[in-house]
Amino acid sequence: MAGTYGIGAFIERYIRQFSTRWWGGVRCRVSFYVSLALFLAAAFFTIFFFIESDRLLKAEMRGRALAFARHLATMLLPDIAAERAGELDRKINPAFISFDGGAADPDLRTLAVYDRSGRFLVGRTRQEAPHRAVRVPQTGPAEAESLQASLTAETRQMQEPLFRRAAAGIYEVILPVRTGGEVIGFVRLGLSGEWHAARYTANARKAAVILVIIVLIGLAISRAIAVSITKPLSELSAAADELKRRNWSAPVPVQGRGEISRLIETFNDMAQTLLQREISLSRGNRDLFILHTAGLDLMEGLDIDALLQKTAARAEDLVRADTVALATVDQADREMKYASVSGGKATALAGLERAIEAGGIYNWIASYGTPLLIQDAQSDFRLNGELMASLGIRSLMTVPLWSSNTMTGLLTAFNKKGGGAFDKHDLRLFTVFSNLVSSALQNASLYNDLKTNMDELEEAQGQFVRAAKMAAIGELAANVAHEVNNPLTSVLGYTTHLIKTLDLPEQQKSMLQMIEQETLRVRKIIRGLLDFSSQRSSWRR
């Protein structure tokens, strides 16, 4: 029962394998073609074996028949020449009967002797009774009747022995008997090939069984070879599918040093390269997105203080730094001040001012004009190791901020998140970001300068408008004073003259004095207007 279940499971797996696409895959196709090659080789070998067996059987029968016929011809030569039928019959009888009464040669079927003209002299067949002395039975099988017939003229004229297949399983040879180069008779005998055929048949059966076993073993070997060849290919195909779906994680195991192994090694290298490029491309896309977003964020505002805060925060996200600080440089006082700090060390660094040292980072960057990457900040000769240790700074990178070929500040990232150190990729990205920051700060500075200039221009323009207004008022006052001053002088002169020359009543005199006083008052006002108009004229000039 268990064996039946195992056979059923094997057939089910085999059918399922053939039911898949492309005959079950590479393994099935390789097995099929190898099996087909074995089958064709087995068929060719079988056909060759049977053809060669038949040829060998005929060659053996011919050689045996000729040897037997030559032996009899040598023994019967005198009797054939004398045509002594009795002696011939007596001498050929032992060929059929052994000393114990059995068959001398079980393959000998017929034996006949003919004279030189091809006339039948004597002959026997296997069916004849051994004790009978009859040459040929009067009634008997067809082979006995054929012995009695004379040889044909064509047969009598032949120079070489004639070997042919007379009947089913019977091989016949006709040998000319010569003496002195002259044919004196013919010996004709027939041999059965049943024993040899049975032997060859048995051998053929054994060969067929062996061939079937070889084919089965070959199929098993072909299956094993197919598995050994196609298993790496199947793994390679599965890995290619995983790579296509972007799920490739582990390389295909390499076994041996053949062509398939080299192919797998090449595939692993290619897949690893593609994976690294995909990671690099993904990282590059992320960096570009952050740079684009940061650029838009930096360019949308022109307030320098807000821009400094955005710069530190964006840089922290961009390079995954623990702390980012933006320091401004005062060239006159030779000092650096951290104007904006974002991250874990913001409290310790915010507002910190440091003098620019002769061998410090600032002079180093100013001298070489390139960004600086320090992976071990506590042991670098350009830094204060004790200060770095106290602040817990392990690695840093610094890029300069430029404005019109003048370094105006430093953008510094401290300690990468996760405990690692900054690498060259981080430095390149940080440098690109610093260029955006420099442009944004320069734009903001130019905007502020422009705004200041516009405010000053607006104030100057207001002052100019006010001066123009005052000048116009002064000119108007001068004109008015000039026009009023002439009649006023006449009024004042006549009033004074009347007071001095006329003896008027007290009431009228007081009225004239009042007119004189008011006229003097108006005159004083007119002089004030004239003084104001002269000042406006000087302003306008």
PDB file of N, CA and C in Angstrom, residues 411-470:
ATOM      1  N   LEU A 411      29.697  77.165   8.449  1.00  0.00           N
ATOM      2  CA  LEU A 411      28.579  76.275   8.757  1.00  0.00           C
ATOM      3  C   LEU A 411      29.171  74.946   9.191  1.00  0.00           C
ATOM      4  N   THR A 412      28.917  74.560  10.436  1.00  0.00           N
ATOM      5  CA  THR A 412      29.583  73.406  11.036  1.00  0.00           C
ATOM      6  C   THR A 412      28.548  72.409  11.535  1.00  0.00           C
ATOM      7  N   ALA A 413      28.816  71.109  11.244  1.00  0.00           N
ATOM      8  CA  ALA A 413      27.976  70.013  11.734  1.00  0.00           C
ATOM      9  C   ALA A 413      28.793  69.189  12.712  1.00  0.00           C
ATOM     10  N   PHE A 414      28.204  68.886  13.884  1.00  0.00           N
ATOM     11  CA  PHE A 414      28.885  68.140  14.937  1.00  0.00           C
ATOM     12  C   PHE A 414      28.196  66.796  15.138  1.00  0.00           C
ATOM     13  N   ASN A 415      28.990  65.713  15.177  1.00  0.00           N
ATOM     14  CA  ASN A 415      28.520  64.383  15.583  1.00  0.00           C
ATOM     15  C   ASN A 415      27.328  63.899  14.743  1.00  0.00           C
ATOM     16  N   LYS A 416      27.588  62.892  13.931  1.00  0.00           N
ATOM     17  CA  LYS A 416      26.519  62.310  13.128  1.00  0.00           C
ATOM     18  C   LYS A 416      25.621  61.449  14.011  1.00  0.00           C
ATOM     19  N   LYS A 417      24.325  61.506  13.736  1.00  0.00           N
ATOM     20  CA  LYS A 417      23.374  60.709  14.512  1.00  0.00           C
ATOM     21  C   LYS A 417      23.614  59.224  14.257  1.00  0.00           C
ATOM     22  N   GLY A 418      23.492  58.426  15.317  1.00  0.00           N
ATOM     23  CA  GLY A 418      23.735  56.998  15.207  1.00  0.00           C
ATOM     24  C   GLY A 418      25.112  56.588  15.672  1.00  0.00           C
ATOM     25  N   GLY A 419      25.957  57.552  16.005  1.00  0.00           N
ATOM     26  CA  GLY A 419      27.275  57.225  16.541  1.00  0.00           C
ATOM     27  C   GLY A 419      28.376  57.119  15.515  1.00  0.00           C
ATOM     28  N   GLY A 420      28.064  57.196  14.230  1.00  0.00           N
ATOM     29  CA  GLY A 420      29.096  57.099  13.213  1.00  0.00           C
ATOM     30  C   GLY A 420      29.791  58.423  12.973  1.00  0.00           C
ATOM     31  N   ALA A 421      30.660  58.419  11.968  1.00  0.00           N
ATOM     32  CA  ALA A 421      31.394  59.631  11.597  1.00  0.00           C
ATOM     33  C   ALA A 421      30.915  60.102  10.230  1.00  0.00           C
ATOM     34  N   PHE A 422      31.075  61.366   9.983  1.00  0.00           N
ATOM     35  CA  PHE A 422      30.722  61.921   8.680  1.00  0.00           C
ATOM     36  C   PHE A 422      31.669  61.370   7.612  1.00  0.00           C
ATOM     37  N   ASP A 423      31.144  61.213   6.385  1.00  0.00           N
ATOM     38  CA  ASP A 423      31.969  60.739   5.280  1.00  0.00           C
ATOM     39  C   ASP A 423      32.014  61.794   4.178  1.00  0.00           C
ATOM     40  N   LYS A 424      32.673  61.440   3.089  1.00  0.00           N
ATOM     41  CA  LYS A 424      32.847  62.393   1.990  1.00  0.00           C
ATOM     42  C   LYS A 424      31.523  62.734   1.318  1.00  0.00           C
ATOM     43  N   HIS A 425      30.607  61.754   1.293  1.00  0.00           N
ATOM     44  CA  HIS A 425      29.290  62.049   0.716  1.00  0.00           C
ATOM     45  C   HIS A 425      28.573  63.123   1.528  1.00  0.00           C
ATOM     46  N   ASP A 426      28.643  63.010   2.847  1.00  0.00           N
ATOM     47  CA  ASP A 426      28.039  64.041   3.705  1.00  0.00           C
ATOM     48  C   ASP A 426      28.694  65.400   3.468  1.00  0.00           C
ATOM     49  N   LEU A 427      30.016  65.387   3.295  1.00  0.00           N
ATOM     50  CA  LEU A 427      30.720  66.657   3.080  1.00  0.00           C
ATOM     51  C   LEU A 427      30.310  67.297   1.751  1.00  0.00           C
ATOM     52  N   ARG A 428      30.184  66.473   0.687  1.00  0.00           N
ATOM     53  CA  ARG A 428      29.756  67.027  -0.604  1.00  0.00           C
ATOM     54  C   ARG A 428      28.354  67.614  -0.497  1.00  0.00           C
ATOM     55  N   LEU A 429      27.469  66.894   0.164  1.00  0.00           N
ATOM     56  CA  LEU A 429      26.101  67.377   0.323  1.00  0.00           C
ATOM     57  C   LEU A 429      26.069  68.653   1.168  1.00  0.00           C
ATOM     58  N   PHE A 430      26.866  68.668   2.202  1.00  0.00           N
ATOM     59  CA  PHE A 430      26.943  69.842   3.085  1.00  0.00           C
ATOM     60  C   PHE A 430      27.498  71.053   2.333  1.00  0.00           C
ATOM     61  N   THR A 431      28.447  70.797   1.434  1.00  0.00           N
ATOM     62  CA  THR A 431      29.027  71.888   0.644  1.00  0.00           C
ATOM     63  C   THR A 431      28.002  72.491  -0.306  1.00  0.00           C
ATOM     64  N   VAL A 432      27.221  71.615  -0.968  1.00  0.00           N
ATOM     65  CA  VAL A 432      26.170  72.119  -1.865  1.00  0.00           C
ATOM     66  C   VAL A 432      25.160  72.949  -1.080  1.00  0.00           C
ATOM     67  N   PHE A 433      24.803  72.455   0.104  1.00  0.00           N
ATOM     68  CA  PHE A 433      23.852  73.199   0.935  1.00  0.00           C
ATOM     69  C   PHE A 433      24.436  74.542   1.361  1.00  0.00           C
ATOM     70  N   SER A 434      25.733  74.563   1.664  1.00  0.00           N
ATOM     71  CA  SER A 434      26.357  75.829   2.080  1.00  0.00           C
ATOM     72  C   SER A 434      26.329  76.854   0.956  1.00  0.00           C
ATOM     73  N   ASN A 435      26.428  76.398  -0.296  1.00  0.00           N
ATOM     74  CA  ASN A 435      26.329  77.337  -1.416  1.00  0.00           C
ATOM     75  C   ASN A 435      24.941  77.965  -1.468  1.00  0.00           C
ATOM     76  N   LEU A 436      23.907  77.123  -1.210  1.00  0.00           N
ATOM     77  CA  LEU A 436      22.552  77.676  -1.152  1.00  0.00           C
ATOM     78  C   LEU A 436      22.422  78.688  -0.016  1.00  0.00           C
ATOM     79  N   VAL A 437      23.008  78.341   1.127  1.00  0.00           N
ATOM     80  CA  VAL A 437      22.938  79.250   2.280  1.00  0.00           C
ATOM     81  C   VAL A 437      23.661  80.557   1.981  1.00  0.00           C
ATOM     82  N   SER A 438      24.840  80.455   1.347  1.00  0.00           N
ATOM     83  CA  SER A 438      25.583  81.676   1.013  1.00  0.00           C
ATOM     84  C   SER A 438      24.777  82.565   0.086  1.00  0.00           C
ATOM     85  N   SER A 439      24.143  81.937  -0.915  1.00  0.00           N
ATOM     86  CA  SER A 439      23.321  82.727  -1.841  1.00  0.00           C
ATOM     87  C   SER A 439      22.141  83.360  -1.122  1.00  0.00           C
ATOM     88  N   ALA A 440      21.489  82.568  -0.244  1.00  0.00           N
ATOM     89  CA  ALA A 440      20.330  83.101   0.476  1.00  0.00           C
ATOM     90  C   ALA A 440      20.738  84.244   1.402  1.00  0.00           C
ATOM     91  N   LEU A 441      21.848  84.071   2.131  1.00  0.00           N
ATOM     92  CA  LEU A 441      22.307  85.141   3.027  1.00  0.00           C
ATOM     93  C   LEU A 441      22.732  86.381   2.248  1.00  0.00           C
ATOM     94  N   GLN A 442      23.386  86.161   1.125  1.00  0.00           N
ATOM     95  CA  GLN A 442      23.793  87.309   0.319  1.00  0.00           C
ATOM     96  C   GLN A 442      22.576  88.041  -0.230  1.00  0.00           C
ATOM     97  N   ASN A 443      21.572  87.270  -0.681  1.00  0.00           N
ATOM     98  CA  ASN A 443      20.343  87.909  -1.164  1.00  0.00           C
ATOM     99  C   ASN A 443      19.653  88.687  -0.048  1.00  0.00           C
ATOM    100  N   ALA A 444      19.601  88.070   1.144  1.00  0.00           N
ATOM    101  CA  ALA A 444      18.966  88.760   2.269  1.00  0.00           C
ATOM    102  C   ALA A 444      19.740  90.023   2.645  1.00  0.00           C
ATOM    103  N   SER A 445      21.085  89.923   2.624  1.00  0.00           N
ATOM    104  CA  SER A 445      21.894  91.101   2.950  1.00  0.00           C
ATOM    105  C   SER A 445      21.707  92.199   1.913  1.00  0.00           C
ATOM    106  N   LEU A 446      21.687  91.807   0.640  1.00  0.00           N
ATOM    107  CA  LEU A 446      21.459  92.800  -0.413  1.00  0.00           C
ATOM    108  C   LEU A 446      20.075  93.426  -0.285  1.00  0.00           C
ATOM    109  N   TYR A 447      19.108  92.590   0.092  1.00  0.00           N
ATOM    110  CA  TYR A 447      17.755  93.123   0.261  1.00  0.00           C
ATOM    111  C   TYR A 447      17.710  94.125   1.410  1.00  0.00           C
ATOM    112  N   ASN A 448      18.351  93.780   2.514  1.00  0.00           N
ATOM    113  CA  ASN A 448      18.364  94.703   3.655  1.00  0.00           C
ATOM    114  C   ASN A 448      19.097  96.002   3.312  1.00  0.00           C
ATOM    115  N   ASP A 449      20.220  95.870   2.586  1.00  0.00           N
ATOM    116  CA  ASP A 449      20.924  97.091   2.162  1.00  0.00           C
ATOM    117  C   ASP A 449      20.048  97.932   1.245  1.00  0.00           C
ATOM    118  N   LEU A 450      19.369  97.247   0.335  1.00  0.00           N
ATOM    119  CA  LEU A 450      18.488  97.978  -0.570  1.00  0.00           C
ATOM    120  C   LEU A 450      17.350  98.645   0.192  1.00  0.00           C
ATOM    121  N   LYS A 451      16.821  97.926   1.185  1.00  0.00           N
ATOM    122  CA  LYS A 451      15.740  98.497   1.975  1.00  0.00           C
ATOM    123  C   LYS A 451      16.222  99.728   2.747  1.00  0.00           C
ATOM    124  N   THR A 452      17.432  99.637   3.313  1.00  0.00           N
ATOM    125  CA  THR A 452      17.989 100.792   4.037  1.00  0.00           C
ATOM    126  C   THR A 452      18.182 101.982   3.103  1.00  0.00           C
ATOM    127  N   ASN A 453      18.722 101.684   1.924  1.00  0.00           N
ATOM    128  CA  ASN A 453      18.924 102.766   0.954  1.00  0.00           C
ATOM    129  C   ASN A 453      17.590 103.374   0.514  1.00  0.00           C
ATOM    130  N   MET A 454      16.596 102.519   0.348  1.00  0.00           N
ATOM    131  CA  MET A 454      15.289 103.032  -0.040  1.00  0.00           C
ATOM    132  C   MET A 454      14.697 103.896   1.065  1.00  0.00           C
ATOM    133  N   ASP A 455      14.888 103.471   2.336  1.00  0.00           N
ATOM    134  CA  ASP A 455      14.380 104.293   3.451  1.00  0.00           C
ATOM    135  C   ASP A 455      15.080 105.652   3.491  1.00  0.00           C
ATOM    136  N   GLU A 456      16.386 105.633   3.322  1.00  0.00           N
ATOM    137  CA  GLU A 456      17.128 106.897   3.317  1.00  0.00           C
ATOM    138  C   GLU A 456      16.707 107.783   2.152  1.00  0.00           C
ATOM    139  N   LEU A 457      16.511 107.140   1.004  1.00  0.00           N
ATOM    140  CA  LEU A 457      16.080 107.912  -0.158  1.00  0.00           C
ATOM    141  C   LEU A 457      14.697 108.503   0.057  1.00  0.00           C
ATOM    142  N   GLU A 458      13.832 107.722   0.692  1.00  0.00           N
ATOM    143  CA  GLU A 458      12.476 108.220   0.954  1.00  0.00           C
ATOM    144  C   GLU A 458      12.512 109.387   1.942  1.00  0.00           C
ATOM    145  N   GLU A 459      13.358 109.274   2.959  1.00  0.00           N
ATOM    146  CA  GLU A 459      13.476 110.370   3.928  1.00  0.00           C
ATOM    147  C   GLU A 459      14.038 111.628   3.273  1.00  0.00           C
ATOM    148  N   ALA A 460      15.065 111.455   2.435  1.00  0.00           N
ATOM    149  CA  ALA A 460      15.640 112.608   1.734  1.00  0.00           C
ATOM    150  C   ALA A 460      14.623 113.242   0.796  1.00  0.00           C
ATOM    151  N   GLN A 461      13.835 112.356   0.167  1.00  0.00           N
ATOM    152  CA  GLN A 461      12.814 112.892  -0.728  1.00  0.00           C
ATOM    153  C   GLN A 461      11.775 113.691   0.049  1.00  0.00           C
ATOM    154  N   GLY A 462      11.407 113.255   1.262  1.00  0.00           N
ATOM    155  CA  GLY A 462      10.459 113.996   2.100  1.00  0.00           C
ATOM    156  C   GLY A 462      11.004 115.352   2.509  1.00  0.00           C
ATOM    157  N   GLN A 463      12.294 115.322   2.882  1.00  0.00           N
ATOM    158  CA  GLN A 463      12.913 116.586   3.252  1.00  0.00           C
ATOM    159  C   GLN A 463      12.946 117.554   2.070  1.00  0.00           C
ATOM    160  N   PHE A 464      13.221 117.016   0.919  1.00  0.00           N
ATOM    161  CA  PHE A 464      13.256 117.868  -0.271  1.00  0.00           C
ATOM    162  C   PHE A 464      11.887 118.465  -0.561  1.00  0.00           C
ATOM    163  N   VAL A 465      10.856 117.653  -0.383  1.00  0.00           N
ATOM    164  CA  VAL A 465       9.496 118.158  -0.632  1.00  0.00           C
ATOM    165  C   VAL A 465       9.149 119.258   0.368  1.00  0.00           C
ATOM    166  N   ARG A 466       9.530 119.007   1.625  1.00  0.00           N
ATOM    167  CA  ARG A 466       9.247 120.029   2.638  1.00  0.00           C
ATOM    168  C   ARG A 466      10.012 121.323   2.351  1.00  0.00           C
ATOM    169  N   ALA A 467      11.256 121.202   1.939  1.00  0.00           N
ATOM    170  CA  ALA A 467      12.046 122.398   1.616  1.00  0.00           C
ATOM    171  C   ALA A 467      11.443 123.155   0.445  1.00  0.00           C
ATOM    172  N   ALA A 468      10.950 122.401  -0.527  1.00  0.00           N
ATOM    173  CA  ALA A 468      10.334 123.057  -1.687  1.00  0.00           C
ATOM    174  C   ALA A 468       9.075 123.806  -1.276  1.00  0.00           C
ATOM    175  N   LYS A 469       8.340 123.158  -0.370  1.00  0.00           N
ATOM    176  CA  LYS A 469       7.123 123.835   0.099  1.00  0.00           C
ATOM    177  C   LYS A 469       7.463 125.137   0.834  1.00  0.00           C
ATOM    178  N   MET A 470       8.467 125.082   1.709  1.00  0.00           N
ATOM    179  CA  MET A 470       8.848 126.273   2.471  1.00  0.00           C
ATOM    180  C   MET A 470       9.391 127.363   1.557  1.00  0.00           C
TER     181      MET A 470
END
